[in-house]
Coordinates of C-alpha atoms in Angstrom, one line a residue:
Chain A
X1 CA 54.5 125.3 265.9
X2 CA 51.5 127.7 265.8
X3 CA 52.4 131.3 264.9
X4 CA 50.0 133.6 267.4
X5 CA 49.1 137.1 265.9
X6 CA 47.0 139.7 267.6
X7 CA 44.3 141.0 264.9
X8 CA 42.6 143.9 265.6
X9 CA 39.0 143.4 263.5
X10 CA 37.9 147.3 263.0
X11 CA 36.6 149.7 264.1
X12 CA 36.7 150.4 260.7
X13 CA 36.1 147.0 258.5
X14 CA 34.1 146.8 255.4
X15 CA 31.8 144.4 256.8
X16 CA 30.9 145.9 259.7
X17 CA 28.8 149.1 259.4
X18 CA 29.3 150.5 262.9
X19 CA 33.0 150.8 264.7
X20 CA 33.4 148.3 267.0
X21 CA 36.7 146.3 267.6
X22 CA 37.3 143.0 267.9
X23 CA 41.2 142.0 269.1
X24 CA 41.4 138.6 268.0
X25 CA 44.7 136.3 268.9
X26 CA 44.7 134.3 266.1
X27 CA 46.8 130.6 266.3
X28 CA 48.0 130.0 262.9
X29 CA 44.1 130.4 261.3
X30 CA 42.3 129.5 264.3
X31 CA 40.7 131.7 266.5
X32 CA 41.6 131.9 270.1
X33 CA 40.8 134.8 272.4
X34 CA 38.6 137.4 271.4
X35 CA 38.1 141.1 273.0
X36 CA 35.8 143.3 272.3
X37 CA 36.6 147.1 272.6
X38 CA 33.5 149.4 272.8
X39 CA 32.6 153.2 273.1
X40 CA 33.1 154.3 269.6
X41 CA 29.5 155.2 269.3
X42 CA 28.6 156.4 272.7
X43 CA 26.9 159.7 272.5
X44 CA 25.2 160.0 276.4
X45 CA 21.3 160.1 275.0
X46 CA 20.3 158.8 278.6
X47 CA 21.9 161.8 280.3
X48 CA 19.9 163.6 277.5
X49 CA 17.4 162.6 278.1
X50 CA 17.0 163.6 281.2
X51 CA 18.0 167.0 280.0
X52 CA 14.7 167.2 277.5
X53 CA 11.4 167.6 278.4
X54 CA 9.7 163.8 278.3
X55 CA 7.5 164.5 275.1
X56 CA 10.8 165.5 273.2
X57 CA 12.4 162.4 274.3
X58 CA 10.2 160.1 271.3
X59 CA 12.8 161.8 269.0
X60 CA 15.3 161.2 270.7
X61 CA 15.0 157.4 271.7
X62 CA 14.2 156.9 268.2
X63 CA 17.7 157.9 267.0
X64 CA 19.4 155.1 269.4
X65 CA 18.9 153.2 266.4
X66 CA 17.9 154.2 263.1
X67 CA 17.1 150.5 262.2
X68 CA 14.5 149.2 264.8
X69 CA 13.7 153.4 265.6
X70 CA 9.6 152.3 265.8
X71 CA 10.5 149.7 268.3
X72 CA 12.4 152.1 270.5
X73 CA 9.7 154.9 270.2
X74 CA 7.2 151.9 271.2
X75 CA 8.4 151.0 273.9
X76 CA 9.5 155.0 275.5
X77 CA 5.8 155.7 274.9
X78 CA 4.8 152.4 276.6
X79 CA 6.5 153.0 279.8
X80 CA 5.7 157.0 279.8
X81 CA 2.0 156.2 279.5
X82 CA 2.3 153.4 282.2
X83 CA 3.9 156.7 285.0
X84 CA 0.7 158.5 283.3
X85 CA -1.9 155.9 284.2
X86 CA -3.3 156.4 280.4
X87 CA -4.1 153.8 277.6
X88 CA -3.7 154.3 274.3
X89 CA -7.3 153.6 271.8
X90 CA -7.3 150.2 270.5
X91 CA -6.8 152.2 267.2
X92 CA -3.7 152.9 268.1
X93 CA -2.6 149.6 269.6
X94 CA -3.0 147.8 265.8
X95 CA -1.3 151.2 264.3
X96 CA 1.8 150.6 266.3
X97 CA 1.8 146.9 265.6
X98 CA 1.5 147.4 261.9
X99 CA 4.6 149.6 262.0
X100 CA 6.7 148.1 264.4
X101 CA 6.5 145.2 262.2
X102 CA 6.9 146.5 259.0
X103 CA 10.4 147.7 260.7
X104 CA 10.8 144.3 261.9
X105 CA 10.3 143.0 258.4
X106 CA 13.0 145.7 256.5
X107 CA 15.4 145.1 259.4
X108 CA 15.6 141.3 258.9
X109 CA 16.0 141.9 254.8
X110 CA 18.5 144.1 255.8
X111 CA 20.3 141.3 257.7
X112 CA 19.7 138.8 255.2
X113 CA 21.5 141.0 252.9
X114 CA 24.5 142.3 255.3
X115 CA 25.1 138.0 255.9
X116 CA 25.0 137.5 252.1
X117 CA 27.2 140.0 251.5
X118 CA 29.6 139.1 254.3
X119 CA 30.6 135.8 252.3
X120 CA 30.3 137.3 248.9
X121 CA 27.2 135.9 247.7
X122 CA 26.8 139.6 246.4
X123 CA 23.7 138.9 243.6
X124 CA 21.5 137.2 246.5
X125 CA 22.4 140.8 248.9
X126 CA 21.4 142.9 245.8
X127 CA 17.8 140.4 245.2
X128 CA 17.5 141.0 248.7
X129 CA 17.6 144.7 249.4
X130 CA 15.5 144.8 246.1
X131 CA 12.6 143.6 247.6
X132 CA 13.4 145.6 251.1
X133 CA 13.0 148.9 249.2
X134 CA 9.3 148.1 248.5
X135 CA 8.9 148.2 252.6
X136 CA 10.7 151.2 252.1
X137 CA 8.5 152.8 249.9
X138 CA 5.5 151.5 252.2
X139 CA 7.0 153.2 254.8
X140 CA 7.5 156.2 253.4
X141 CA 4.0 156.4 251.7
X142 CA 2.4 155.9 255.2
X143 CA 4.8 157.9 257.7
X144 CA 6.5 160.4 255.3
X145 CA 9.9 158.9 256.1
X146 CA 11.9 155.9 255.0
X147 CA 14.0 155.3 258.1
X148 CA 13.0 157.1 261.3
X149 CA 9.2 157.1 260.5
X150 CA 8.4 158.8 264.5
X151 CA 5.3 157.5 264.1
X152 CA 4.5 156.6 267.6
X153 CA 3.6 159.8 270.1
X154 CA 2.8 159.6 274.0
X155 CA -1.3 158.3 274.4
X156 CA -0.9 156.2 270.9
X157 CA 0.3 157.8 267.2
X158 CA 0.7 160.0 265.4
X159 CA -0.5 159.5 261.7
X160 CA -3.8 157.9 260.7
X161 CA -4.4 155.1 257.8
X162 CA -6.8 155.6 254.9
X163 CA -8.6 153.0 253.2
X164 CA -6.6 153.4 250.5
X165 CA -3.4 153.7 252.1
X166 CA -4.3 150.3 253.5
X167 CA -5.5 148.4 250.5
X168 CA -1.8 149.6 249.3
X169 CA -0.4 148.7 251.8
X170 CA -1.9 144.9 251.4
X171 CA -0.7 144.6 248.5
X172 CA 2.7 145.6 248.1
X173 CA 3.2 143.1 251.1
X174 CA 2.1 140.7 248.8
X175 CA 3.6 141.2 246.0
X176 CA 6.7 141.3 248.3
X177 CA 5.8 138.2 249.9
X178 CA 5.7 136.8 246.4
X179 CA 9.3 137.5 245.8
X180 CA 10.4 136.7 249.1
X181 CA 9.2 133.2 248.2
X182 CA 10.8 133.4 244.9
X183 CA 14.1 134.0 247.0
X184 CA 13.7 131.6 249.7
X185 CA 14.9 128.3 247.9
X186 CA 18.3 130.0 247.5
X187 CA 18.2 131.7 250.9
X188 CA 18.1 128.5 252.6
X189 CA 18.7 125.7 250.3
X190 CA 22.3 127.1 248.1
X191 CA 25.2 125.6 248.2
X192 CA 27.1 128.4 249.2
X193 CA 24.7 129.6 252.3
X194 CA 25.1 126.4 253.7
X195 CA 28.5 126.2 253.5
X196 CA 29.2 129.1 254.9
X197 CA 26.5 128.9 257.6
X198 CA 26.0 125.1 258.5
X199 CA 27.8 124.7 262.1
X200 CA 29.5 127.5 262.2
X201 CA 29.3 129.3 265.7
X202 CA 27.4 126.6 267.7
X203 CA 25.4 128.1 270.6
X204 CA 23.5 125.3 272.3
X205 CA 20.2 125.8 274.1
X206 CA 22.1 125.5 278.0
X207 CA 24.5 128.0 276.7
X208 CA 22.0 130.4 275.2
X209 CA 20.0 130.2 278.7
X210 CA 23.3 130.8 280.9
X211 CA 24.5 133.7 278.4
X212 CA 21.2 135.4 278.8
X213 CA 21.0 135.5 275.3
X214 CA 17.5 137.3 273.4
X215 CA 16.1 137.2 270.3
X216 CA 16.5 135.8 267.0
X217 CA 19.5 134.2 268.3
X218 CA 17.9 132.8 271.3
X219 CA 15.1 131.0 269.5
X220 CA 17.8 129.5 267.0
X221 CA 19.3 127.4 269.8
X222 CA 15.5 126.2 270.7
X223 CA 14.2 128.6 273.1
X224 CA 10.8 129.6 272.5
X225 CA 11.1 133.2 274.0
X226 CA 9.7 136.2 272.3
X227 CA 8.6 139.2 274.4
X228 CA 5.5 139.5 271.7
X229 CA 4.0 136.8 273.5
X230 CA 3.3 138.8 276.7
X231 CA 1.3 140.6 274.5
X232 CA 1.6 144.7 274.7
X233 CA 0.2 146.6 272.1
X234 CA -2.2 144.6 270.2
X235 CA -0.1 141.5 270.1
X236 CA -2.4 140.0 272.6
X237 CA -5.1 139.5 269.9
X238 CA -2.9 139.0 266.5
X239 CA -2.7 134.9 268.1
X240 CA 1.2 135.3 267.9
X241 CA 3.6 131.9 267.9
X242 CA 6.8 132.1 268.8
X243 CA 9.4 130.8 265.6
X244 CA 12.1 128.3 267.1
X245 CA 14.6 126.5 265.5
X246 CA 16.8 123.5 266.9
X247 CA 20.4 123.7 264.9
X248 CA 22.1 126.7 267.1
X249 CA 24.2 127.3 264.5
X250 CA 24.1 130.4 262.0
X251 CA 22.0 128.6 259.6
X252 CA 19.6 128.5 262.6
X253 CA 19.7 131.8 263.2
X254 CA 19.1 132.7 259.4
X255 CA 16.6 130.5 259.2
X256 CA 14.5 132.3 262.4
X257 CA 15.2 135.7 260.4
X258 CA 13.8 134.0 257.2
X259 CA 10.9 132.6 258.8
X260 CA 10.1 135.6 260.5
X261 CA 10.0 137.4 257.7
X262 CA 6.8 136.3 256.9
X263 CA 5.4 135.7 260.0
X264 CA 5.9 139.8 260.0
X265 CA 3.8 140.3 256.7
X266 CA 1.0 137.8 258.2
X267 CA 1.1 139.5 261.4
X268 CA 0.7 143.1 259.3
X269 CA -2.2 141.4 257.7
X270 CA -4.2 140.4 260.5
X271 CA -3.8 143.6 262.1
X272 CA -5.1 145.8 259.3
X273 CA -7.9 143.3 258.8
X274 CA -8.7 143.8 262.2
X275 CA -7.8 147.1 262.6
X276 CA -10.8 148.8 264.9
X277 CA -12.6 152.6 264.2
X278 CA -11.9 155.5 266.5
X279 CA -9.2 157.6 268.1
X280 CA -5.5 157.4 267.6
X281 CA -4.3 159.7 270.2
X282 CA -5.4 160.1 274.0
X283 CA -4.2 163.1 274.9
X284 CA -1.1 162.9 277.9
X285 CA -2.0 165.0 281.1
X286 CA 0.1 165.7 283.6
X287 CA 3.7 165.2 284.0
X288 CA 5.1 161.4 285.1
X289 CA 5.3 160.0 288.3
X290 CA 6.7 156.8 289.4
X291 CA 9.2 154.3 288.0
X292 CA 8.1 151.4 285.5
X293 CA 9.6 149.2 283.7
X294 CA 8.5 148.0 279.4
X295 CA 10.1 145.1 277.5
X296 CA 9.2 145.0 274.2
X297 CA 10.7 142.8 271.0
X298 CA 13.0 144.6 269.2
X299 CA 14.1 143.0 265.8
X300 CA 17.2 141.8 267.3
X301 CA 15.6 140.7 270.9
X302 CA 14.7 142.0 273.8
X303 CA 14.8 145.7 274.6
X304 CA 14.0 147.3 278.0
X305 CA 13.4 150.7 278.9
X306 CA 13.3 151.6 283.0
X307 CA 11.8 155.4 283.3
X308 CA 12.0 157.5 286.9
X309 CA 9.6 160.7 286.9
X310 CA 9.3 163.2 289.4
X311 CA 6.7 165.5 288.6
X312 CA 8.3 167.8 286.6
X313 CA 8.7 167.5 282.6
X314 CA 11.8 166.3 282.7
X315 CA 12.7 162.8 283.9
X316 CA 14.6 161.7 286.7
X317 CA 16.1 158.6 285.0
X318 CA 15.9 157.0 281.8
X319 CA 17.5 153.7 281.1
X320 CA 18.1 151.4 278.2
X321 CA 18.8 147.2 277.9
X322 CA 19.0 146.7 274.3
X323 CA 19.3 143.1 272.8
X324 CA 23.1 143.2 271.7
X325 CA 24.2 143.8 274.9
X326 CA 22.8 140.5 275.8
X327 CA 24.2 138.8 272.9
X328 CA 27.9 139.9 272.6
X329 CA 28.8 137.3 275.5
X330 CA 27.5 134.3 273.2
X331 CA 29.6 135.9 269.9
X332 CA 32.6 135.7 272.5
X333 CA 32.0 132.2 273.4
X334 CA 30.9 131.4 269.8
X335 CA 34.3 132.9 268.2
X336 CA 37.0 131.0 269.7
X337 CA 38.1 127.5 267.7
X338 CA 36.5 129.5 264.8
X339 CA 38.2 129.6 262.0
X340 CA 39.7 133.2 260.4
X341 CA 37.3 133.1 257.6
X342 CA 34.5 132.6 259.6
X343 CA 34.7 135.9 261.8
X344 CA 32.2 138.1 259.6
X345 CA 29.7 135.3 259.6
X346 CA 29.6 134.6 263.1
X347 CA 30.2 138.3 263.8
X348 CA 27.0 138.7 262.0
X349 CA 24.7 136.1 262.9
X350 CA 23.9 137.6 266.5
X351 CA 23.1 141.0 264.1
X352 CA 25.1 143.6 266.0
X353 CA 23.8 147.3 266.6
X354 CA 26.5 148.7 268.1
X355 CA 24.5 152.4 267.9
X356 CA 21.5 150.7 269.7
X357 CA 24.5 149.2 272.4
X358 CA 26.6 152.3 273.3
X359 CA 23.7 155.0 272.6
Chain B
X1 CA 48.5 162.4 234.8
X2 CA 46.2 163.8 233.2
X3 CA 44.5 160.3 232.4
X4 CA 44.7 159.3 236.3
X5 CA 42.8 162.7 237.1
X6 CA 40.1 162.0 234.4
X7 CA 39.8 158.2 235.1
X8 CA 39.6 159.2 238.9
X9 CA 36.3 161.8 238.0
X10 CA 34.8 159.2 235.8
X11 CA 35.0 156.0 238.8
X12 CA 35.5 157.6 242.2
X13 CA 35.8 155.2 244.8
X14 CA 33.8 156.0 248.3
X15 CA 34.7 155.6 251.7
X16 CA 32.4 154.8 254.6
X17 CA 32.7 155.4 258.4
X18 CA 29.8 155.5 261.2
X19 CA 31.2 158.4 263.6
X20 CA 28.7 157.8 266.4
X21 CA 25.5 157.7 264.0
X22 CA 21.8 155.8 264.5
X23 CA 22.3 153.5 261.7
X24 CA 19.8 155.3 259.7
X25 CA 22.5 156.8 257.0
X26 CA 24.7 154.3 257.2
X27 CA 21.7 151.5 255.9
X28 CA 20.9 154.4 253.5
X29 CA 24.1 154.5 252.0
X30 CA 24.2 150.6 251.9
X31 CA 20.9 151.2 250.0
X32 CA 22.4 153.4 247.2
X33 CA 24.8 150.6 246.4
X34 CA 21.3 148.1 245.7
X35 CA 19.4 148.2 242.5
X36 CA 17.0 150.5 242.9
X37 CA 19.3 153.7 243.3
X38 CA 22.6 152.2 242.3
X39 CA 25.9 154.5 242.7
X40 CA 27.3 152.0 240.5
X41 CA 26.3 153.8 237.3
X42 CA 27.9 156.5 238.1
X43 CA 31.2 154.5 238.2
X44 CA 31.6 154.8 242.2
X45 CA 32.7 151.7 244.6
X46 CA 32.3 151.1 248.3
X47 CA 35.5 150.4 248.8
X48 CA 37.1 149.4 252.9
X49 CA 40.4 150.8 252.3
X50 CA 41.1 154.5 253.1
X51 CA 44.1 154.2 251.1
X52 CA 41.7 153.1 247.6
X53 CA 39.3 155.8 248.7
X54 CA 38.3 159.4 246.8
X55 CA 35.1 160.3 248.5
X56 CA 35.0 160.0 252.4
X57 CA 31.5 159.4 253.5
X58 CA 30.6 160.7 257.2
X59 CA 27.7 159.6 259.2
X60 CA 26.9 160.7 262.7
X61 CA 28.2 163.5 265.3
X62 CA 31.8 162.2 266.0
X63 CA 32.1 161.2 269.4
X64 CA 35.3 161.7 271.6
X65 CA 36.5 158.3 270.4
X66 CA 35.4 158.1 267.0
X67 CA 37.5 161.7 266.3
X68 CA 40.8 159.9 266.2
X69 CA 39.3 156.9 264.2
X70 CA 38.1 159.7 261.4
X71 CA 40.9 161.7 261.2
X72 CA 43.1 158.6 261.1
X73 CA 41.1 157.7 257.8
X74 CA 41.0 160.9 256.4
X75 CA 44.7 161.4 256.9
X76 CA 45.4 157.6 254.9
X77 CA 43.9 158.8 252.3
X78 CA 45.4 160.3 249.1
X79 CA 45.1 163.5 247.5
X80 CA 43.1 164.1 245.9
X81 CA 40.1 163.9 248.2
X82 CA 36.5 164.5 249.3
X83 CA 34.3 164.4 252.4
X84 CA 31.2 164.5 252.6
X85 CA 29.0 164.8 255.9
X86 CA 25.8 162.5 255.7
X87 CA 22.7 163.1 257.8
X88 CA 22.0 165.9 260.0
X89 CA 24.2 164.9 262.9
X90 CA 27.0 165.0 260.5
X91 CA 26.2 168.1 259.5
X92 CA 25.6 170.1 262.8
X93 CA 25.2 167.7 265.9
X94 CA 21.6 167.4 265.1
X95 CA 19.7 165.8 268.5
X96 CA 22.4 164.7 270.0
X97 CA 23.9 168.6 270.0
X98 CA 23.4 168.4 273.5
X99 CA 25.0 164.8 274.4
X100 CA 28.1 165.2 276.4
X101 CA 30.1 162.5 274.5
X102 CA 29.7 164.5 271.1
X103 CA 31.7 167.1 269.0
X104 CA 29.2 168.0 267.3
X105 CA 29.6 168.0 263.6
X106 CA 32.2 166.4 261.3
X107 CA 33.4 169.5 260.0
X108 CA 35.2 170.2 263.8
X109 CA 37.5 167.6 263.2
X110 CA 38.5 167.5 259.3
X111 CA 37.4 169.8 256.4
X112 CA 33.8 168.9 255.1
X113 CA 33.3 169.5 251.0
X114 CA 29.4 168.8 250.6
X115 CA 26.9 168.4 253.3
X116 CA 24.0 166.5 253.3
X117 CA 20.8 166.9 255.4
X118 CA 18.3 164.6 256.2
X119 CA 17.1 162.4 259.4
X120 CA 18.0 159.9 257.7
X121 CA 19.5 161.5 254.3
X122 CA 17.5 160.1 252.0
X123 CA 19.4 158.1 248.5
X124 CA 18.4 160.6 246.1
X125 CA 20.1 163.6 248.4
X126 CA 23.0 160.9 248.9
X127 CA 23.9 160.5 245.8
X128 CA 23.4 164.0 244.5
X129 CA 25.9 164.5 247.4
X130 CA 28.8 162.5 246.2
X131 CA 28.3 163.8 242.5
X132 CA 29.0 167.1 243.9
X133 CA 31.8 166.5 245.5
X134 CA 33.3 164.7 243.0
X135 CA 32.5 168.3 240.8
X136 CA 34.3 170.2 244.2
X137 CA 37.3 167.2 243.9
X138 CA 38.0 168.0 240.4
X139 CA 38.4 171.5 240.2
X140 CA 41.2 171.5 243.1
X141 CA 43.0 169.0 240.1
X142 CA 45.9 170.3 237.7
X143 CA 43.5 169.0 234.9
X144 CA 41.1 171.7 235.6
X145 CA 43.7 174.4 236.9
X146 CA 45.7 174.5 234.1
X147 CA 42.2 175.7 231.8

């Protein structure tokens, strides 16, 4: 007979860098029910940021998350300048897509490294975060900071490029691009990544769609979605392609983050080679007005932000979807029949932000 | 005894936990463990059991829920012992000061040793960090009291 034990899986577990927990009734070493318990990292920054005045908010959307921070600045700014009626210079529009990708691009090493290290391929996490500390040092070199570069300001950025900051920047992505390739036969061809990977946590295509599912984990079970494509910021004129893979599985999904990867560096490329002359900020006037609405790709999906002004500096409302909200109904349906072992791995695979969820 | 206390200075093992933070300590903690900063040389271990853990590493504001998670850690783990607060918001509130679901600042719930600032705390500041408490940890020991 099947021996049922109820596991509680954190909020404090090695593999998991945020508190969530995860009550898992486990028959014998299969999983059965799985629920999730939330609010260990709910701080109210909507409530305060209705309490700030709307300029002060970029801080303070950008700590939501200190992993895709550019991406949540992005999009704030994007729907404060929409209530303004102003447009940021074109300048500006490549600026932001330069460094929302760059983020893009040291998020998904991250991952790669977190899911390596989750089943104990610990020499490919260390290879891995090796060559993440050169978009690191990019960072830092161009915005001053290594994490939360609050780069992006209300009317466009903040901080300029120089030429040589730019020919720099070129070419540490390449070199990085270099190693990256270096990596990617083990990445995706070892024995022990596809073990581990290789059907695990099957989310097919008519699941993905009913789940409402976004991002990375979407376009793993063959969905070409991918809020880029709408085209805000520059996007529109970097001729971006979706990257979709078939399997569903976690292989899939490490494959999209793999892939994307250098997609990202190309995309950084393109942008800087056509990045125009002029302005970078327009200055805001006025106070907002109105509602709107901005979806914008964050590295883990997609992440909306729903803004209320009413004429005074402070907002009326502020509101935020982020993408693993979306995706913790799919790790639900993905855990059960599971096996024990498997639970980082899966856990993983939708790349939780439980900071970004709670807020 | 005295062997424990000196092996313990000379390998301390850390503990992490994310009290309500953005992430951006916590990946920059992961990032002292990687080859470019590596804690390692120093002898020190990420370790997930509050009961192997020296040095408690604190991230973030401490929300309402997250107090009893911390203190619960902090109480498993043996004398002995160390925290420090990483990043701003560990250190004071930082922007989230205001937030209604924040304490604001480890040291409201247990006793901070060495505190860290930075948004995010950068590696270098991290690791200088644990060094000194580990320096704090070992003059509270009988090795260094009875001198």
């Amino acid at each position: 007979m099947a021996v049922k034990t109820i596991l509680p899986f954190g909020p404090q577990h090695p593999v998991l860098p945020e508190p969530i927990q995860l009550r898992i009734t486990l028959e014998d070493e299969n999983i059965g029910q799985v629920l999730p318990a939330l609010g260990y990292v709910h701080r109210g920054i909507e409530k305060a940021g209705e309490n700030n005045d709307y300029p002060l908010n970029v801080f303070l959307v950008e700590r939501i998350c200190g992993i895709c921070s550019a991406t949540h600045g992005l999009a704030y700014c994007l729907a404060v300048e929409r209530l303004l009626g102003i447009e940021p210079p074109p300048r500006a529009n490549y600026l932001r897509v330069v460094w929302a990708e760059l983020h893009r691009l040291h998020s998904h090493l991250l991952w790669w490294g977190l899911l390596a290290d989750a089943f104990g391929f610990e020499s490919l996490f260390m290879q891995i975060w090796r060559v993440r500390e050169m978009v690191m040092d990019v960072l830092e070199k161009t915005a001053g900071n290594r994490v939360i570069i609050s780069v992006n300001a209300i009317g466009g950025v903040r901080r300029d490029l120089s030429e040589e900051q730019i020919s720099e920047m070129l070419h540490t992505l390449e070199e990085c691009e270099k190693q990256l390739y270096a990596l990617l036969p083990v990445m995706l061809n070892d024995y022990t990544v596809k073990k581990r990977t290789a059907g695990k946590g099957v989310l097919t295509s008519e699941q993905a769609l009913r789940l409402g599912v976004v991002g990375p984990t979407l376009r793993a079970s063959g969905v070409a979605q991918d809020l880029r494509m709408t085209g805000y910021a520059a996007y529109g004129e970097l001729g971006f392609e979706p990257i979709v893979e078939q399997g569903g599985d976690c292989y899939a999904r490490a494959v999209v983050r793999a892939r994307e990867c250098f997609q990202t560096i190309e995309l950084v490329r393109r942008a800087l080679q056509q990045l125009p002359d002029g302005d970078i900020l327009t200055k805001p006037r006025g106070n907002p007005n109105g509602k709107a609405i901005v979806r914008v790709e964050a590295p883990r999906g997609e992440l909306m932000y729903f803004v209320v002004g009413n004429g005074t500096k402070n907002l009326e409302r502020m509101r935020v979807r982020t993408p693993t909200l979306a995706n913790v109904p799919a790790l639900l349906e993905m855990l059960p029949g599971a096996e024990f072992a498997d639970i980082p791995v899966i856990t993983l695979s939708i790349d939780p932000c439980i900071s970004c969820t709670e807020r | 005894m005295k062997l424990i206390d000196r092996a313990r200075m000379k390998s301390p093992w850390v503990l992490h936990y994310n009290s309500g933070s953005c992430n951006g300590c916590d990946i920059e903690i992961f990032a002292c463990m990687t080859p470019m900063y590596d804690l390692e040389r120093f002898g020190i271990v990420n370790v997930g059991n509050p009961k192997h853990a020296d040095v408690l590493l604190v991230t973030g504001p401490v929300t309402y829920r997250g107090a009893r998670v911390l203190r619960n850690l902090y109480e498993q783990m043996p004398s002995p012992k160390a925290v420090v607060a990483v990043g701003t918001c560990a250190c004071s509130g930082g922007v989230f000061r205001n937030c209604y679901n924040c304490i604001g600042g480890v040291d409201k719930v247990i006793p901070v040793d060495v505190y860290v600032p930075g948004c995010a705390a950068k590696p270098e500041a991290i690791i200088e960090g644990v060094l000194m408490a580990v320096e704090r940890m070992s003059e509270h020991t009988p090795l260094k009291r009875g001198k």
